[in-house]
mmCIF file of C-alpha atoms in Angstrom:
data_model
loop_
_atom_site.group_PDB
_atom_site.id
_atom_site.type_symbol
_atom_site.label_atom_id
_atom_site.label_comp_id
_atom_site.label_asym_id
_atom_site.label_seq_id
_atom_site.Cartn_x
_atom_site.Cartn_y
_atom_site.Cartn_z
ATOM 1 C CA UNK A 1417 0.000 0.000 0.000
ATOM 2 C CA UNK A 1418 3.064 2.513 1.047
ATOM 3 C CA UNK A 1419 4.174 2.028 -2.093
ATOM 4 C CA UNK A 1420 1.141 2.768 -4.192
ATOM 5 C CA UNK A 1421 0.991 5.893 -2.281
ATOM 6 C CA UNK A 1422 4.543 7.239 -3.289
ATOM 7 C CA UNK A 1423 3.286 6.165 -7.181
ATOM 8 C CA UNK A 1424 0.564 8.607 -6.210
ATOM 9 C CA UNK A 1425 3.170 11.420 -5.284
ATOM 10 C CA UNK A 1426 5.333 10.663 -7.737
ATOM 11 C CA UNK A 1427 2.338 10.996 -10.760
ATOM 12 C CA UNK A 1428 1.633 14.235 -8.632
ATOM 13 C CA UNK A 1429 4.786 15.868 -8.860
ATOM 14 C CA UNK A 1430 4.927 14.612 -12.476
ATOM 15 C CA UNK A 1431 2.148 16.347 -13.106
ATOM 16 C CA UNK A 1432 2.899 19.638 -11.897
ATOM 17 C CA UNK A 1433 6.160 19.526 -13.252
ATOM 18 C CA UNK A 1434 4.589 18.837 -16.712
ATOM 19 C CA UNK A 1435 2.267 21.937 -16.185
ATOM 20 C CA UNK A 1436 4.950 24.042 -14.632
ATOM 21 C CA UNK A 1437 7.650 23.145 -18.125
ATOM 22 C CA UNK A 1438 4.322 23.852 -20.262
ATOM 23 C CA UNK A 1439 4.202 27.323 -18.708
ATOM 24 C CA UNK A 1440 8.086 27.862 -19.348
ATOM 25 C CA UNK A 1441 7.569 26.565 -23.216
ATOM 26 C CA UNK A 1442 4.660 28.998 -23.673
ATOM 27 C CA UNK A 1443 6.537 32.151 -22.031
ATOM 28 C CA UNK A 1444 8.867 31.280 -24.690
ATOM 29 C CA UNK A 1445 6.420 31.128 -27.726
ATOM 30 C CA UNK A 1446 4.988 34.625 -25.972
ATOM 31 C CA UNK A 1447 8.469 36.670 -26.364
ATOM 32 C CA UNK A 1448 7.814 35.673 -30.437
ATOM 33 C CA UNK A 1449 3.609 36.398 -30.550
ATOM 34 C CA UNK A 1450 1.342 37.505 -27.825
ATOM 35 C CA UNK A 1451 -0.665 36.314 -24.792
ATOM 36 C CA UNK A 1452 -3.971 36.266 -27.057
ATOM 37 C CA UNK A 1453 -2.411 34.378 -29.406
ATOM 38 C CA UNK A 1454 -0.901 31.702 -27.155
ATOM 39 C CA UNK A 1455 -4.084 31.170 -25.275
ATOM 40 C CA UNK A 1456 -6.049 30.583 -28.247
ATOM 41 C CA UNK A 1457 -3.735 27.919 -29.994
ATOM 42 C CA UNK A 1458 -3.694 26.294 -26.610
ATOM 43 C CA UNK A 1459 -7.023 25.983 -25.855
ATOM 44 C CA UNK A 1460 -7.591 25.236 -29.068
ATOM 45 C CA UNK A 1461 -5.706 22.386 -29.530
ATOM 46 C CA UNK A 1462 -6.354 21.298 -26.052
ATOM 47 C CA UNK A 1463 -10.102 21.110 -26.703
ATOM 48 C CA UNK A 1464 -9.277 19.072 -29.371
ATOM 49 C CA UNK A 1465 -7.118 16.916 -26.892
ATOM 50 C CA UNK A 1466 -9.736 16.803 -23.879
ATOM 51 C CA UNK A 1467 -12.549 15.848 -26.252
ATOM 52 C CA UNK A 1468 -10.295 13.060 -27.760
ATOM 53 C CA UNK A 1469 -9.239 11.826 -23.860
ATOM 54 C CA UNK A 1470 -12.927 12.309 -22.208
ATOM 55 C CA UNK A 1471 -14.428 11.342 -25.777
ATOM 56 C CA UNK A 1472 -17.013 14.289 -24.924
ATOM 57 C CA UNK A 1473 -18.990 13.648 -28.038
ATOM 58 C CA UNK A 1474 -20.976 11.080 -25.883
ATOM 59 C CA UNK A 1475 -22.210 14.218 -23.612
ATOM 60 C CA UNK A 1476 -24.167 16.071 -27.261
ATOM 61 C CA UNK A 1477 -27.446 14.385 -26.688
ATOM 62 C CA UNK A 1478 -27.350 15.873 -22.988
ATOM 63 C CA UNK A 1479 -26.886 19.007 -24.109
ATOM 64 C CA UNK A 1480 -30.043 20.784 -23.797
ATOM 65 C CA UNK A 1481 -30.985 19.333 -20.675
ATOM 66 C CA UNK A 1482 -27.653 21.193 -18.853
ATOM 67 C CA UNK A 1483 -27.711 24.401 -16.735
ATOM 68 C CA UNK A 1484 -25.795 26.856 -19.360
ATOM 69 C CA UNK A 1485 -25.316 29.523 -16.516
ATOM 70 C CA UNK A 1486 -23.252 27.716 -14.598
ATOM 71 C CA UNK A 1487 -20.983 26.329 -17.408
ATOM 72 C CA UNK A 1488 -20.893 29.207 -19.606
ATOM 73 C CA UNK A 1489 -19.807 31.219 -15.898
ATOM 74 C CA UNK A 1490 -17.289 28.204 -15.661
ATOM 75 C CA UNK A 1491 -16.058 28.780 -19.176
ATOM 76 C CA UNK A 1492 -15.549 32.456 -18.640
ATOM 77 C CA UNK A 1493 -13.247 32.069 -15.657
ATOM 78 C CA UNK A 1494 -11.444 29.482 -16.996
ATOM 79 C CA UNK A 1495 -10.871 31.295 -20.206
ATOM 80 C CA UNK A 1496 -10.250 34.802 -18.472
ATOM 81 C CA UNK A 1497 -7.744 32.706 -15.486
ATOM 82 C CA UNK A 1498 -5.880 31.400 -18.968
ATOM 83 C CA UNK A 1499 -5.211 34.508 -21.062
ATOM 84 C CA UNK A 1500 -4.108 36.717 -17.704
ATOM 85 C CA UNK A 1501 -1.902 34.561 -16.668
ATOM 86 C CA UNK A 1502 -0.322 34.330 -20.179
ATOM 87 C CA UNK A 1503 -0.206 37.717 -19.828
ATOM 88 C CA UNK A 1504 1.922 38.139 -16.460
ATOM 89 C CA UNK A 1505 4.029 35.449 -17.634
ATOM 90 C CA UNK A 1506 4.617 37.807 -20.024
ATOM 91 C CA UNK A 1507 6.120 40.282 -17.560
ATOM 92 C CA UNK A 1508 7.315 38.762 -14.440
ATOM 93 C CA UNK A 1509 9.583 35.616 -14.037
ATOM 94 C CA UNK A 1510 7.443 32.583 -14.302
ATOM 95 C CA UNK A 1511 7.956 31.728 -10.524
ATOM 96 C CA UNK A 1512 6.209 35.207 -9.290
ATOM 97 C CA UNK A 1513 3.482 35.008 -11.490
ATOM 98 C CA UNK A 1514 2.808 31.761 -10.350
ATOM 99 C CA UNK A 1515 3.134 32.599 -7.190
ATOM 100 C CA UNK A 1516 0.911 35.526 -7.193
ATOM 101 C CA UNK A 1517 -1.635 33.363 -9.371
ATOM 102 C CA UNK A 1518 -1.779 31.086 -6.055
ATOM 103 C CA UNK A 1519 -3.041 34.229 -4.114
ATOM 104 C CA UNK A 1520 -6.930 33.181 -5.440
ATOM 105 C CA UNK A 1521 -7.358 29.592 -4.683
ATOM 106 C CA UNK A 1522 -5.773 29.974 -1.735
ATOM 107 C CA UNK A 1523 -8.223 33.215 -0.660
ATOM 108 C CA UNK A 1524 -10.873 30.997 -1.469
ATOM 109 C CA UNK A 1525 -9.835 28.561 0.626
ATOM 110 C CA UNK A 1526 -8.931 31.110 3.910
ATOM 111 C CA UNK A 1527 -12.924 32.690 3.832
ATOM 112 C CA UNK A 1528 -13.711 29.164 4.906
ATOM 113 C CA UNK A 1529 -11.596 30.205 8.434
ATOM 114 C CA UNK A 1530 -13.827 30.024 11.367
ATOM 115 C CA UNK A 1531 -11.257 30.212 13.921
ATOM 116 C CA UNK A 1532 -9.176 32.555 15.574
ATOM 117 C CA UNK A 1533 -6.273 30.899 15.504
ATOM 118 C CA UNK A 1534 -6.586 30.070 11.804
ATOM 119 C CA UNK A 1535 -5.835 33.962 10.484
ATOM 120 C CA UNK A 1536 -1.928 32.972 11.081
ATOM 121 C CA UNK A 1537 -2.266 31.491 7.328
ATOM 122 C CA UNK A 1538 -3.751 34.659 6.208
ATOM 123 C CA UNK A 1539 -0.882 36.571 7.871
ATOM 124 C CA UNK A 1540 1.485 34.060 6.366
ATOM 125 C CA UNK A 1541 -0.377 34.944 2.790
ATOM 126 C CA UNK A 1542 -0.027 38.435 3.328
ATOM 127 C CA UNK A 1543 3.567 37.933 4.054
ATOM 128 C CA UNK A 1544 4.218 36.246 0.840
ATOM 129 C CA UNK A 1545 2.699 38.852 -0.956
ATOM 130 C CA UNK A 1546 4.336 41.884 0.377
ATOM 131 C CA UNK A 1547 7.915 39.993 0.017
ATOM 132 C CA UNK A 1548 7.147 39.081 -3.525
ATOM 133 C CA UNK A 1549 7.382 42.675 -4.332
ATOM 134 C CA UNK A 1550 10.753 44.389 -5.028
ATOM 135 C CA UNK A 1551 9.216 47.897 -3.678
ATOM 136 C CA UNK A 1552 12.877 49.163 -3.891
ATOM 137 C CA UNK A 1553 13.469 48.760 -7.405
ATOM 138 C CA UNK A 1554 11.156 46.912 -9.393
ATOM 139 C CA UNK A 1555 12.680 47.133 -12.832
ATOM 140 C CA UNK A 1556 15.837 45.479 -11.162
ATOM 141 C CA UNK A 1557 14.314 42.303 -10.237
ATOM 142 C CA UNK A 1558 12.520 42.569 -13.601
ATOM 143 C CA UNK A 1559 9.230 42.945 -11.780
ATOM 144 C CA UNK A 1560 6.275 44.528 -13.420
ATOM 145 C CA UNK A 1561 2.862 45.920 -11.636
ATOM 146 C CA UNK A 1562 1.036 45.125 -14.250
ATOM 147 C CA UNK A 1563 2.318 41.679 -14.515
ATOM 148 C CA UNK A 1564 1.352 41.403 -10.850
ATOM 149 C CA UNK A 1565 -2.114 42.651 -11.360
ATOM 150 C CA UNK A 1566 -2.943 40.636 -14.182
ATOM 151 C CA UNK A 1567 -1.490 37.346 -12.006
ATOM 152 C CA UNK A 1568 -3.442 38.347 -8.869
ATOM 153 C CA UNK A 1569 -6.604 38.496 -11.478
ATOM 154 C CA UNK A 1570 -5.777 35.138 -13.039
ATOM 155 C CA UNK A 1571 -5.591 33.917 -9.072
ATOM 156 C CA UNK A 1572 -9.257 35.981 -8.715
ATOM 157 C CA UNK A 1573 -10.564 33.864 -11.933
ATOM 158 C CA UNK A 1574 -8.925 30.822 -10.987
ATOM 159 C CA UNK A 1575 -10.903 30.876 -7.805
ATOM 160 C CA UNK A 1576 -14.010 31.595 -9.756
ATOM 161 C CA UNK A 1577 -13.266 28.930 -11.685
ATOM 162 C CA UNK A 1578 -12.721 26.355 -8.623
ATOM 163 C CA UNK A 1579 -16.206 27.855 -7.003
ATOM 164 C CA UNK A 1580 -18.353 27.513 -10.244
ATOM 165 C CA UNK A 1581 -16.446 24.401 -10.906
ATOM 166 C CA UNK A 1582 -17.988 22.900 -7.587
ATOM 167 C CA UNK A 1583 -21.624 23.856 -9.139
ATOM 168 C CA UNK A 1584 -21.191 22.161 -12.302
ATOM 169 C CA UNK A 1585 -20.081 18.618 -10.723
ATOM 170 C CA UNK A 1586 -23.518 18.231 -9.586
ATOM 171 C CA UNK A 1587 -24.695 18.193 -13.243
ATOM 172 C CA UNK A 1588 -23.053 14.764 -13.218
ATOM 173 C CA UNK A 1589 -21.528 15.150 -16.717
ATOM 174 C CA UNK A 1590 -17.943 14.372 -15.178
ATOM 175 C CA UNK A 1591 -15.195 15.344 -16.896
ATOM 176 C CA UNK A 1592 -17.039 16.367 -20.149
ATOM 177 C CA UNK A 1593 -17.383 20.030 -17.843
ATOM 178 C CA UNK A 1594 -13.802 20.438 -18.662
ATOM 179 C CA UNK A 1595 -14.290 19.778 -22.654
ATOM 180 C CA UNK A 1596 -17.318 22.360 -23.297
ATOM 181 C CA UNK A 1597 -15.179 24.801 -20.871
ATOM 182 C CA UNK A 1598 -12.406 24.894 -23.379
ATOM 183 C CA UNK A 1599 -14.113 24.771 -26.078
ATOM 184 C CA UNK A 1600 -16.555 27.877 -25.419
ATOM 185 C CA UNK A 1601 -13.338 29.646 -23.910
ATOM 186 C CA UNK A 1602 -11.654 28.835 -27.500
ATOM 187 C CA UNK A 1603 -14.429 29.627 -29.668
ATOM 188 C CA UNK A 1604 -15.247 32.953 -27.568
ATOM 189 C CA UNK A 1605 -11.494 33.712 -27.962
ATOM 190 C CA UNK A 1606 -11.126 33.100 -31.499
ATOM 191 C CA UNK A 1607 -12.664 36.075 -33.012
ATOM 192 C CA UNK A 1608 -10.749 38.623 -31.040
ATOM 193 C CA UNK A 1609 -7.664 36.954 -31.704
ATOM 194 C CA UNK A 1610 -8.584 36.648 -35.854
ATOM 195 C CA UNK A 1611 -9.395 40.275 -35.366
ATOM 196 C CA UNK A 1612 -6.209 40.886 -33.504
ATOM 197 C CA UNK A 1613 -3.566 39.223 -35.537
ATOM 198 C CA UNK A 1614 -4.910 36.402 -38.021
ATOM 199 C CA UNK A 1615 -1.529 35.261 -39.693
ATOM 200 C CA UNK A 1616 0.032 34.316 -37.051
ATOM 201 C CA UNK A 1617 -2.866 33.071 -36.135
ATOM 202 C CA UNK A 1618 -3.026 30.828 -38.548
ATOM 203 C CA UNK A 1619 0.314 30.319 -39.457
ATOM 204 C CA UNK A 1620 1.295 26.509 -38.712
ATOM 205 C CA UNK A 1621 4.453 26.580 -37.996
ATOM 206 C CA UNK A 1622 3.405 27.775 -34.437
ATOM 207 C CA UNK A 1623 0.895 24.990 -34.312
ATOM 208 C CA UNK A 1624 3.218 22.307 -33.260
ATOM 209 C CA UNK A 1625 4.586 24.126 -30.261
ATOM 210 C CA UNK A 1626 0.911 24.926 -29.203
ATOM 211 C CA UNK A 1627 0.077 21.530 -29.405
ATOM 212 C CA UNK A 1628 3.115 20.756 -27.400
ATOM 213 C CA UNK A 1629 1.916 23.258 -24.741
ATOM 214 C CA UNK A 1630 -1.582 22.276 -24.600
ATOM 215 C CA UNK A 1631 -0.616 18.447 -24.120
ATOM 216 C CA UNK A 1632 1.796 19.397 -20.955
ATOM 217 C CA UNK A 1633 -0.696 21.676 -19.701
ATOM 218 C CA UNK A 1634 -3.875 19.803 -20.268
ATOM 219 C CA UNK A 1635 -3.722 15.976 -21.586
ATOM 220 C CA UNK A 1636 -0.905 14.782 -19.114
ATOM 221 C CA UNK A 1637 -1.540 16.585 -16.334
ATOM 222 C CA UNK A 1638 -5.544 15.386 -15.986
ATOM 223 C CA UNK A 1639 -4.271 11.950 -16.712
ATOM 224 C CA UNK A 1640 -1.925 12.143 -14.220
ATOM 225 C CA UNK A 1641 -4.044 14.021 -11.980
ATOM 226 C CA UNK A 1642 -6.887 11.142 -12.109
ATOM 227 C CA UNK A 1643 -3.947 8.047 -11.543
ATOM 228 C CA UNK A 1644 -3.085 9.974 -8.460
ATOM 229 C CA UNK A 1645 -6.289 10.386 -7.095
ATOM 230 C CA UNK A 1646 -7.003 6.995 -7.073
ATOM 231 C CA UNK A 1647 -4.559 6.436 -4.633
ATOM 232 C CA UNK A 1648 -4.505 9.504 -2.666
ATOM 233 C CA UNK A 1649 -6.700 11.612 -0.521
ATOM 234 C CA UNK A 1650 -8.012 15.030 -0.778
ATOM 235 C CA UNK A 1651 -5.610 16.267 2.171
ATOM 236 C CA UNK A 1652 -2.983 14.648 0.656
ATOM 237 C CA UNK A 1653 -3.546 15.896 -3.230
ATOM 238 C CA UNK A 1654 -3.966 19.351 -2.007
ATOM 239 C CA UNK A 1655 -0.896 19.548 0.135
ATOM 240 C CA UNK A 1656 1.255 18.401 -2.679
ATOM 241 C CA UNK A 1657 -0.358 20.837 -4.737
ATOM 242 C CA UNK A 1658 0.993 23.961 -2.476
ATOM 243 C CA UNK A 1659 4.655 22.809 -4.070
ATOM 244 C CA UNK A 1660 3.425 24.542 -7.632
ATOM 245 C CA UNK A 1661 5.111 28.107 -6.778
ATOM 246 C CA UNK A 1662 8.750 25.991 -6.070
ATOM 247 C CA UNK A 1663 8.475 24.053 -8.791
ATOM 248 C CA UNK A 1664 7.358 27.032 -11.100
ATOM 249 C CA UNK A 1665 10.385 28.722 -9.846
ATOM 250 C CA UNK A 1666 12.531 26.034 -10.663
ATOM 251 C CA UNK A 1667 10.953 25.575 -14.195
ATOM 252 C CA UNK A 1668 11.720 29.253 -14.659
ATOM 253 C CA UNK A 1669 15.816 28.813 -13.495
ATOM 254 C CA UNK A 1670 16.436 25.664 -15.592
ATOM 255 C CA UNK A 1671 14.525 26.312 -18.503
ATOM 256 C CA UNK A 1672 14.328 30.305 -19.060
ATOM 257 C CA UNK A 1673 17.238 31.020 -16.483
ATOM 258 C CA UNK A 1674 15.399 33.315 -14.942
ATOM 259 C CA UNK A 1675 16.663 34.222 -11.441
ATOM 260 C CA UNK A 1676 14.380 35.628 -8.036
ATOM 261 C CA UNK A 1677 15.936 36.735 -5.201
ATOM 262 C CA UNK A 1678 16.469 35.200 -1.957
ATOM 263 C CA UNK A 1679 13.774 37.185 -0.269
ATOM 264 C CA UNK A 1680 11.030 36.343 -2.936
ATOM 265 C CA UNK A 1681 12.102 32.582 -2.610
ATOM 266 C CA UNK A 1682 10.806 33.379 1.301
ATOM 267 C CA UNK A 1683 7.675 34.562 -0.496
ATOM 268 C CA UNK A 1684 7.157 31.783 -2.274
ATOM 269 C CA UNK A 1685 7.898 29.875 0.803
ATOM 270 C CA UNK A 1686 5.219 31.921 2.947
ATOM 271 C CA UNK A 1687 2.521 31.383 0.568
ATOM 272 C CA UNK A 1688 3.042 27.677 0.372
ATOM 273 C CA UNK A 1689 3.466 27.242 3.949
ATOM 274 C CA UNK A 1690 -0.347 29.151 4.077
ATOM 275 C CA UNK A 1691 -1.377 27.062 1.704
ATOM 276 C CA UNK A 1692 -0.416 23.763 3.311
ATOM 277 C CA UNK A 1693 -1.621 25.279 6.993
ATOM 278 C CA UNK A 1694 -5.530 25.946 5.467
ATOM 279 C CA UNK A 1695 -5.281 22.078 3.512
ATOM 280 C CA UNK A 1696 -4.266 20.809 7.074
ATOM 281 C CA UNK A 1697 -6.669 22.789 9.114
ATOM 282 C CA UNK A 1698 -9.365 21.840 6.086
ATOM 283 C CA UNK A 1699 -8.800 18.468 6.672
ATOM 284 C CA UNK A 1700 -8.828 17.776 10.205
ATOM 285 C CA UNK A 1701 -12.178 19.846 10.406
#
């Protein structure tokens, strides 16, 4: 049984790791196009990939019988959570956005605090957030406020996403949620970005790095995901799941060299420590 367990871990940290290089290959593709652009081709192509995995086309008889404001609310967070964090990766090293992206899910999870004693993750949150911030000299540590805004928003839509995500499991369509997501975020997307820059658009020799993307991002991590939840529990997945700022920062030294400083390694530190307190405190009540 121990061993089945550390399978579990080890297809968890796979599949952040998998997610976290994904993020590193598309800040790369975003220095050549734009965040639109990048969002698009991967939701795109992972609609394509989720429908293919899930094979969603069993859910179109079902269709008309679903509760569209919940999933098209769904779809809207997940698609506006995509293209702003695209956007800070963009402008801050890929550890920091990251890190600040955490900020919503784990907000979400501190307005569940009841007790007194509990607010020392929020202070710890707090903490991590004020660090994260070069307030000294922000162009120095290649930090941008806008970057930071638009990662705190993706953290305010990924939360979104998490509630409303909650709502539409008790549709009992099961993963098939996650397909028309994607593919209404895509589709809404699509126009704006024709509109905004259709050659490169629809140039394919970008097409096989999206793919790349959306397959480290989408297809391996969910199967991953799934084989470790088998195995694991719901304290135990969301612990592991407070490593994704380290391992984002990591993905961001190897692969894009990009360097933090000590103190905003602390940061990162404080955040995940908050975020590991509330999944603790969570699970024991």
């Amino acid at each position: 049984m121990r061993n089945l367990q550390l399978v579990a871990v080890l297809y968890m940290v796979l599949s952040m790791l998998s997610y976290q290089i994904s993020a590193s290959f598309a800040k790369q593709l975003i220095a050549t196009l734009d965040p639109l652009t990048v969002t698009i081709l991967r939701l795109c192509f992972a609609t394509i990939l989720v429908s293919i995995m899930f094979r969603s086309w069993k859910i179109i008889s079902k269709l008309k019988e679903l509760k569209w404001r919940d999933l098209l609310c769904y779809s809207a967070a997940l698609g506006c959570m995509n293209i702003l964090f695209y956007t800070s990766l963009g402008k801050l090293p890929q550890g920091i956005a990251v890190g600040l992206e955490f900020i919503g899910p784990l907000g979400l999870a501190l307005l569940s605090i009841k007790q007194r004693s509990d607010y020392i993750w929020v202070a710890f949150a707090i903490l991590g957030i004020a660090l994260m911030v070069p307030w000294h000299d922000a162009q120095a540590q290649h930090f941008s406020y806008i970057g930071a805004a638009c990662a705190l928003g993706a953290g305010f839509f990924w939360a979104l996403y998490i509630y409303y995500g909650h709502r539409v499991v008790q549709q009992n369509i099961g993963m098939h949620a996650l397909t028309i997501a994607i593919g209404l975020s895509a589709l809404t997307l699509l126009p704006f970005g024709l509109w905004n820059n259709a050659p490169v658009l629809l140039d394919t020799q970008y097409w096989g790095k999206a793919l790349v993307i959306a397959l480290m991002a989408t297809a391996i991590p969910y199967a991953l995901d799934l084989m470790a939840l088998k195995r694991l529990t719901k304290l135990s997945y969301g612990t592991l799941s407070s490593l994704a700022p380290a391992l984002a920062a990591l993905a961001g030294l190897v692969l894009l060299h990009e360097r933090i400083s000590l103190i905003q390694w602390v940061a990162l530190a404080c955040i995940m420590v908050a975020s590991i307190g509330v999944t603790l405190r969570g699970g024991k009540a």
